[in-house]
Short mmCIF file of C-alpha atoms in Angstrom, two decimals:
data_model
loop_
_atom_site.label_atom_id
_atom_site.label_comp_id
_atom_site.label_asym_id
_atom_site.label_seq_id
_atom_site.Cartn_x
_atom_site.Cartn_y
_atom_site.Cartn_z
CA MET A 22 0.00 0.00 0.00
CA ASN A 23 1.29 3.47 -0.79
CA LYS A 24 1.98 5.98 1.94
CA LEU A 25 -1.18 7.78 3.05
CA LYS A 26 -1.30 11.47 2.29
CA GLY A 27 -0.30 13.71 5.17
CA ASP A 28 1.58 10.92 6.93
CA GLU A 29 4.42 13.07 8.16
CA GLN A 30 4.36 16.25 10.22
CA SER A 31 7.64 18.13 10.50
CA ASN A 32 9.07 21.28 11.99
CA ASN A 33 12.60 22.28 12.96
CA ASN A 34 13.81 19.04 11.37
CA VAL A 35 11.65 16.87 13.67
CA ILE A 36 9.42 14.47 11.74
CA VAL A 37 6.51 12.57 13.28
CA ARG A 38 6.52 9.10 11.73
CA GLN A 39 2.86 8.13 11.34
CA VAL A 40 2.33 4.41 11.94
CA TRP A 41 -0.54 2.54 10.27
CA ALA A 42 -1.29 -1.11 9.63
CA TYR A 43 0.76 -1.17 6.42
CA ASN A 44 4.04 0.05 7.97
CA LEU A 45 3.74 -1.25 11.55
CA GLU A 46 6.33 -4.04 11.19
CA ASN A 47 8.85 -1.75 9.52
CA GLU A 48 8.56 0.92 12.21
CA PHE A 49 9.10 -1.61 14.99
CA LEU A 50 12.19 -2.85 13.16
CA LEU A 51 13.54 0.70 13.16
CA ILE A 52 12.82 1.06 16.88
CA ARG A 53 14.46 -2.27 17.73
CA GLY A 54 17.56 -1.24 15.84
CA ILE A 55 18.16 1.93 17.88
CA LEU A 56 16.87 0.94 21.33
CA HIS A 57 20.34 0.12 22.65
CA GLU A 58 21.29 3.79 22.21
CA PHE A 59 17.96 5.60 22.54
CA HIS A 60 16.59 3.98 25.69
CA PHE A 61 14.57 6.88 27.16
CA ILE A 62 10.96 6.39 26.00
CA SER A 63 8.58 9.31 26.42
CA MET A 64 4.94 8.37 25.93
CA ASP A 65 1.53 9.95 25.51
CA THR A 66 -1.81 8.45 24.54
CA GLU A 67 -5.10 9.72 23.19
CA PHE A 68 -8.31 7.93 24.13
CA PRO A 69 -12.04 8.82 23.98
CA GLY A 70 -12.16 10.63 27.31
CA VAL A 71 -13.75 9.15 30.42
CA ILE A 72 -17.31 7.92 30.81
CA TYR A 73 -17.11 7.13 34.54
CA GLU A 74 -16.17 10.01 36.84
CA SER A 75 -15.90 10.22 40.61
CA LYS A 76 -18.00 12.80 42.42
CA GLU A 77 -15.72 15.52 43.73
CA ASP A 78 -16.09 19.02 45.10
CA SER A 79 -15.29 21.15 42.06
CA THR A 80 -14.80 24.21 44.27
CA VAL A 81 -11.59 22.70 45.67
CA PRO A 82 -8.56 23.16 43.38
CA TYR A 83 -7.41 19.87 41.86
CA HIS A 84 -3.96 19.93 43.50
CA LEU A 85 -5.54 20.41 46.95
CA ARG A 86 -8.06 17.60 46.73
CA ARG A 87 -7.54 14.62 49.00
CA ARG A 88 -7.07 11.66 46.67
CA ASP A 89 -8.09 8.10 47.47
CA PRO A 90 -5.77 5.81 45.47
CA LEU A 91 -8.14 2.83 45.59
CA ASN A 92 -11.10 4.91 44.43
CA ASP A 93 -9.00 6.51 41.67
CA TYR A 94 -7.91 3.08 40.45
CA ASN A 95 -11.48 1.75 40.39
CA TYR A 96 -12.51 4.61 38.07
CA LEU A 97 -9.38 4.17 35.95
CA LYS A 98 -10.13 0.47 35.56
CA ALA A 99 -13.80 1.09 34.71
CA ASN A 100 -12.85 3.55 31.96
CA VAL A 101 -9.94 1.63 30.48
CA ASP A 102 -11.85 -1.66 30.50
CA ASN A 103 -14.75 -0.13 28.58
CA LEU A 104 -12.96 2.23 26.19
CA LYS A 105 -10.38 1.81 23.43
CA LEU A 106 -7.05 3.42 22.65
CA ILE A 107 -6.98 5.82 19.69
CA GLN A 108 -3.38 6.99 19.42
CA LEU A 109 0.01 6.37 21.04
CA GLY A 110 2.96 8.73 20.78
CA LEU A 111 6.50 7.49 21.43
CA THR A 112 9.63 9.62 21.54
CA LEU A 113 12.93 7.77 21.88
CA SER A 114 16.02 9.63 23.03
CA ASP A 115 19.42 9.07 24.59
CA SER A 116 20.29 10.27 28.10
CA GLU A 117 20.97 13.80 26.79
CA GLY A 118 17.65 14.14 24.99
CA ASN A 119 19.02 13.57 21.48
CA LEU A 120 16.55 12.00 19.03
CA PRO A 121 17.38 9.34 16.40
CA ASP A 122 18.23 10.67 12.95
CA PHE A 123 18.97 7.44 11.00
CA GLY A 124 21.86 9.20 9.28
CA THR A 125 19.73 12.04 7.90
CA LYS A 126 19.42 15.74 8.71
CA ASN A 127 16.08 15.09 10.43
CA LYS A 128 15.06 13.80 13.86
CA TYR A 129 12.24 11.29 14.25
CA ILE A 130 9.46 10.43 16.70
CA TRP A 131 6.49 8.04 16.33
CA GLU A 132 2.71 8.26 16.38
CA PHE A 133 0.76 4.96 16.29
CA ASN A 134 -2.82 5.22 15.01
CA PHE A 135 -5.14 2.42 16.18
CA SER A 136 -8.09 0.92 14.36
CA ASP A 137 -9.95 -0.48 17.40
CA PHE A 138 -12.12 2.55 18.15
CA ASP A 139 -15.32 2.93 16.14
CA ILE A 140 -16.77 6.35 16.86
CA GLU A 141 -20.14 5.29 15.44
CA ASN A 142 -20.64 2.39 17.83
CA ASP A 143 -18.14 2.44 20.71
CA PRO A 144 -18.74 4.33 23.98
CA HIS A 145 -16.94 7.67 24.28
CA ASN A 146 -17.10 11.11 25.83
CA GLN A 147 -18.41 13.41 23.12
CA ASP A 148 -16.54 16.48 24.37
CA SER A 149 -13.28 14.54 24.30
CA THR A 150 -13.74 13.14 20.82
CA ASP A 151 -14.74 16.58 19.53
CA MET A 152 -11.53 17.98 20.99
CA LEU A 153 -9.45 15.22 19.38
CA SER A 154 -11.19 15.77 16.05
CA HIS A 155 -10.42 19.49 16.20
CA GLY A 156 -6.83 18.51 17.03
CA GLY A 157 -6.52 16.65 13.74
CA ILE A 158 -7.47 13.04 14.46
CA ASP A 159 -9.55 11.49 11.67
CA PHE A 160 -11.51 8.70 13.36
CA LYS A 161 -12.69 7.07 10.14
CA ARG A 162 -9.16 7.03 8.76
CA ASN A 163 -7.93 5.37 11.95
CA PHE A 164 -10.74 2.82 11.79
CA TYR A 165 -9.99 1.77 8.21
CA TYR A 166 -6.20 2.08 8.05
CA GLY A 167 -5.03 2.00 11.66
CA VAL A 168 -3.08 -0.54 13.67
CA ASN A 169 -4.83 -3.55 15.16
CA SER A 170 -4.01 -3.63 18.88
CA LEU A 171 -3.53 -7.42 18.88
CA ARG A 172 -0.81 -7.22 16.23
CA PHE A 173 0.67 -4.21 18.03
CA SER A 174 0.95 -6.17 21.29
CA GLU A 175 2.78 -9.03 19.56
CA LEU A 176 5.36 -6.70 18.05
CA MET A 177 5.78 -4.57 21.14
CA ILE A 178 6.45 -7.58 23.36
CA ARG A 179 9.19 -8.66 20.92
CA SER A 180 10.60 -5.15 20.47
CA GLY A 181 12.58 -4.74 23.69
CA LEU A 182 10.47 -1.75 24.76
CA VAL A 183 8.98 -3.75 27.62
CA PHE A 184 10.39 -6.25 30.14
CA ASN A 185 13.67 -4.39 29.72
CA ASN A 186 15.54 -3.00 32.71
CA SER A 187 17.61 -0.74 30.42
CA VAL A 188 14.59 1.23 29.20
CA ILE A 189 13.35 4.29 31.11
CA TRP A 190 9.76 5.39 30.52
CA VAL A 191 8.77 9.06 30.87
CA THR A 192 5.19 10.21 30.99
CA PHE A 193 2.99 12.98 32.36
CA HIS A 194 0.02 11.93 34.48
CA GLY A 195 0.58 8.48 33.04
CA ALA A 196 -1.79 6.19 34.92
CA TYR A 197 -4.23 6.04 31.99
CA ASP A 198 -1.39 5.82 29.46
CA PHE A 199 0.04 2.74 31.16
CA GLY A 200 -3.44 1.38 31.83
CA TYR A 201 -4.31 1.28 28.13
CA LEU A 202 -0.95 -0.23 27.18
CA MET A 203 -1.23 -2.84 29.92
CA LYS A 204 -4.71 -3.80 28.72
CA ILE A 205 -3.42 -4.22 25.15
CA LEU A 206 -0.28 -6.14 26.15
CA MET A 207 -2.10 -8.48 28.54
CA ARG A 208 -5.12 -8.80 26.20
CA ARG A 209 -7.52 -8.62 29.08
CA ASN A 210 -9.14 -6.10 31.40
CA LEU A 211 -7.00 -4.44 34.04
CA PRO A 212 -6.29 -6.29 37.32
CA ASN A 213 -9.01 -6.11 39.94
CA THR A 214 -6.82 -4.47 42.57
CA LEU A 215 -4.46 -1.51 42.64
CA GLU A 216 -1.81 -3.74 44.19
CA ARG A 217 -1.86 -6.13 41.23
CA PHE A 218 -1.91 -3.24 38.75
CA LEU A 219 1.23 -1.75 40.30
CA PHE A 220 2.88 -5.15 40.37
CA HIS A 221 2.29 -5.78 36.67
CA LEU A 222 3.36 -2.21 35.95
CA LYS A 223 6.70 -2.83 37.64
CA VAL A 224 7.33 -6.09 35.81
CA ILE A 225 6.31 -4.86 32.34
CA PHE A 226 7.64 -1.30 32.27
CA ARG A 227 10.38 -1.49 34.90
CA ASN A 228 11.53 2.17 35.29
CA ILE A 229 9.06 5.06 35.18
CA TYR A 230 9.23 8.82 35.68
CA ASP A 231 5.71 10.23 35.98
CA LEU A 232 6.32 13.97 35.78
CA LYS A 233 2.89 14.84 37.18
CA HIS A 234 4.08 13.28 40.42
CA VAL A 235 7.70 14.43 40.25
CA VAL A 236 6.68 18.12 39.99
CA HIS A 237 5.38 17.94 43.57
CA HIS A 238 9.05 17.74 44.57
CA CYS A 239 10.12 20.66 42.35
CA LYS A 240 9.64 24.17 43.70
CA ASP A 241 7.18 26.46 41.88
CA LEU A 242 6.08 23.83 39.34
CA TYR A 243 2.39 22.96 39.09
CA GLY A 244 -0.42 22.55 36.58
CA GLY A 245 -0.74 20.58 33.36
CA LEU A 246 1.92 19.71 30.82
CA ASN A 247 1.54 22.92 28.78
CA LYS A 248 1.66 25.15 31.86
CA ILE A 249 4.76 23.44 33.22
CA ALA A 250 6.42 23.65 29.80
CA ASN A 251 5.70 27.38 29.71
CA THR A 252 7.09 27.83 33.23
CA LEU A 253 10.30 26.06 32.19
CA ASP A 254 10.44 27.98 28.89
CA VAL A 255 10.11 24.75 26.89
CA ASN A 256 8.50 25.17 23.47
CA ARG A 257 6.43 22.67 21.51
CA VAL A 258 8.61 21.74 18.53
CA VAL A 259 6.14 19.94 16.28
CA GLY A 260 2.37 19.39 16.10
CA LYS A 261 -0.07 20.64 18.73
CA SER A 262 -1.67 19.70 22.01
CA HIS A 263 -3.70 16.46 22.09
CA GLN A 264 -1.65 14.87 19.34
CA ALA A 265 0.10 11.91 20.95
CA GLY A 266 3.40 12.26 19.11
CA SER A 267 3.66 15.98 19.77
CA ASP A 268 2.78 15.59 23.46
CA SER A 269 5.28 12.76 23.90
CA LEU A 270 8.05 14.98 22.55
CA LEU A 271 7.02 17.91 24.75
CA THR A 272 7.01 15.56 27.74
CA LEU A 273 10.56 14.49 26.93
CA HIS A 274 11.76 18.09 26.61
CA VAL A 275 10.13 19.01 29.93
CA PHE A 276 11.78 15.99 31.56
CA MET A 277 15.22 16.89 30.21
CA LYS A 278 14.84 20.51 31.37
CA MET A 279 13.73 19.38 34.83
CA LYS A 280 16.66 16.99 34.99
CA VAL A 281 19.05 19.89 34.53
CA ILE A 282 17.32 22.35 36.88
CA PHE A 283 16.26 20.08 39.75
CA ILE A 284 18.15 17.47 41.75
CA PHE A 285 16.33 14.27 40.87
CA GLN A 286 18.19 12.28 43.50
CA ASP A 287 15.70 13.64 46.03
CA VAL A 288 12.91 11.66 44.34
CA SER A 289 14.91 8.62 43.25
CA GLU A 290 13.22 6.40 45.82
CA ILE A 291 9.81 7.48 44.56
CA VAL A 292 10.75 6.96 40.93
CA ASN A 293 12.45 3.60 41.42
CA ASN A 294 9.46 2.25 43.31
CA ILE A 295 6.97 3.26 40.62
CA VAL A 296 4.80 5.52 42.77
CA LEU A 297 2.42 7.03 40.22
CA THR A 298 -0.16 9.76 40.58
CA LEU A 299 -2.56 7.19 42.00
CA GLU A 300 -0.46 7.06 45.17
CA VAL A 301 0.37 10.72 45.67
CA ASN A 302 -1.63 11.07 48.89
CA ALA A 303 -1.16 7.59 50.31
CA ASP A 304 -0.98 7.74 54.10
CA ASP A 305 1.81 6.20 56.18
CA ALA A 306 0.04 2.87 56.52
CA GLN A 307 -0.58 2.59 52.79
CA GLN A 308 3.02 3.50 52.00
CA ALA A 309 4.33 0.93 54.46
CA ALA A 310 2.02 -1.76 53.06
CA HIS A 311 3.07 -0.96 49.50
CA LYS A 312 6.75 -1.12 50.42
CA GLU A 313 6.24 -4.49 52.08
CA GLN A 314 4.35 -5.75 49.02
CA ARG A 315 7.27 -4.92 46.79
CA LYS A 316 9.65 -6.82 49.06
CA ARG A 317 7.38 -9.87 48.82
CA MET A 318 7.13 -9.82 44.99
CA LYS A 319 8.66 -13.21 44.39
CA VAL A 320 6.65 -14.83 47.18
CA ILE A 321 3.37 -13.43 45.84
CA PHE A 322 4.15 -14.55 42.28
CA ARG A 323 5.58 -17.93 43.43
CA PHE A 324 8.13 -18.04 40.60
CA GLN A 325 11.40 -18.33 42.49
CA ASP A 326 13.21 -19.47 39.32
CA MET A 327 12.22 -16.15 37.69
CA SER A 328 13.92 -13.96 40.30
CA GLU A 329 16.76 -12.94 37.99
CA ILE A 330 14.37 -11.76 35.28
CA VAL A 331 12.03 -10.01 37.72
CA ASN A 332 14.95 -8.17 39.31
CA ASN A 333 16.90 -7.36 36.16
CA GLY A 334 14.40 -7.43 33.31
CA VAL A 335 15.00 -8.86 29.86
CA GLN A 336 17.99 -7.11 28.36
CA THR A 337 18.02 -5.82 24.78
CA LEU A 338 19.40 -8.36 22.33
CA GLU A 339 22.48 -7.04 20.54
CA ALA A 340 22.36 -6.87 16.75
CA ASN A 341 25.37 -9.21 16.38
CA ALA A 342 24.18 -11.82 18.90
CA ASP A 343 25.14 -15.37 17.98
CA ASP A 344 22.71 -18.32 17.77
CA ALA A 345 23.23 -19.34 21.40
CA GLN A 346 22.55 -15.80 22.67
CA GLN A 347 19.45 -15.51 20.49
CA ALA A 348 18.14 -18.85 21.77
CA ALA A 349 18.77 -17.86 25.40
CA HIS A 350 17.07 -14.49 24.85
CA LYS A 351 14.05 -16.19 23.27
CA GLU A 352 13.75 -18.61 26.20
CA GLN A 353 14.04 -15.76 28.70
CA ARG A 354 11.17 -13.88 27.03
CA LYS A 355 9.06 -17.05 26.95
CA ARG A 356 9.53 -17.56 30.69
CA MET A 357 8.79 -13.90 31.42
CA LYS A 358 5.54 -14.12 29.50
CA LYS A 359 4.47 -17.05 31.70
CA VAL A 360 5.00 -14.88 34.77
CA CYS A 361 3.09 -11.86 33.52
CA PHE A 362 0.32 -13.39 31.46
#
C-alpha cells in the first residue's frame, strides 16, 4: 500500500513518523535497531475521554483535593476496560535528549494510530472526541487504516520496549497511558486491585518517571503539561496539544529541562518504586504496606526461578548476537511471558 497522504508532520527538522497497519512491522524494526542507544521512551496516549467520573467538590482546586488511590484506580479500571485506545505517541532519546536521525538531517518520533475505536458504535465522551477531532485526528481514517491492537501487542512484546531494565519510561500523568498499554499487552481487562496493577506495571515497564508526580518535589512547578512547559520555557517543537506524538516529545523536553534544573536524586526512591499519581496522597500505613508488598514480589508470584528476570528485566538483544545468545534471549522472554500473562 502506498503511503497515506499527510503521513508526516515536520518542523525544525523533527518528523513525526505516522504508523498505520501497512508500515507497523517496519517501524518496529527501526525502533528495535536503535533501542540500545535511545533507551529513554517518552509516551503519551489519546483515548475517547472518560465515561465514569468520581464525584468531587469542584470548588476545591485539583492539586488540593484529597485523593483516594483505591477509588481513583477503580474509576481508571472502569474507563480503560470499557474504552479503546486511539493513538500512542513514542519519543525515543538518549540520556541527553538527542533524538534518532537514521543518518539524515532530520530527527524522528512516532505516532501509532489504532483501528480499534469505532466512533459510530463504541462508547466515548463526546466532548473529548470533539476535541481530538479538532486537534486533527480522523476517526474514520484510523478505523480503516489504523493498527490492530492485537498485532501491536505481539510486536511490542518482541521489540525490547517492555520487560527491559535498560529502558526508562517518561510520561505525564501516566496512569491512563500505562493502563491502556497494559490492557493491550495483557489482552484482558486491568487487574481487579491496585496492588496487582502496580505489580504488573513494575514487571512490564520497569523504570518510570511520571512527571505529574515528580513536579510535587520541584519548587514552583504545578499545573498541566503545557503550563509546566511554559514555566520552564520549553516550546512545543512539532504538532499541537492532544496529538500523541507531539505531546510525547514535549514531555521528553520538559523531563530533560527538569533533569538539569532540579536534583532528581531527592525523588529517586519514589521513581524507582513506581509511585504514580494514583499514590500521591497515600498515608503512612498505605506507603508501608506498598513497600512491604514490593519486598514480597517473588513470594506473591511464586516463581522463584524467575527472580533474575524479575529483578533485572529482559535485556536488549544485541544486533550481532550469535545463535546461542538468540536462543537464550528467546527462552528468557518465553519464561517472562508465563510470569506476567
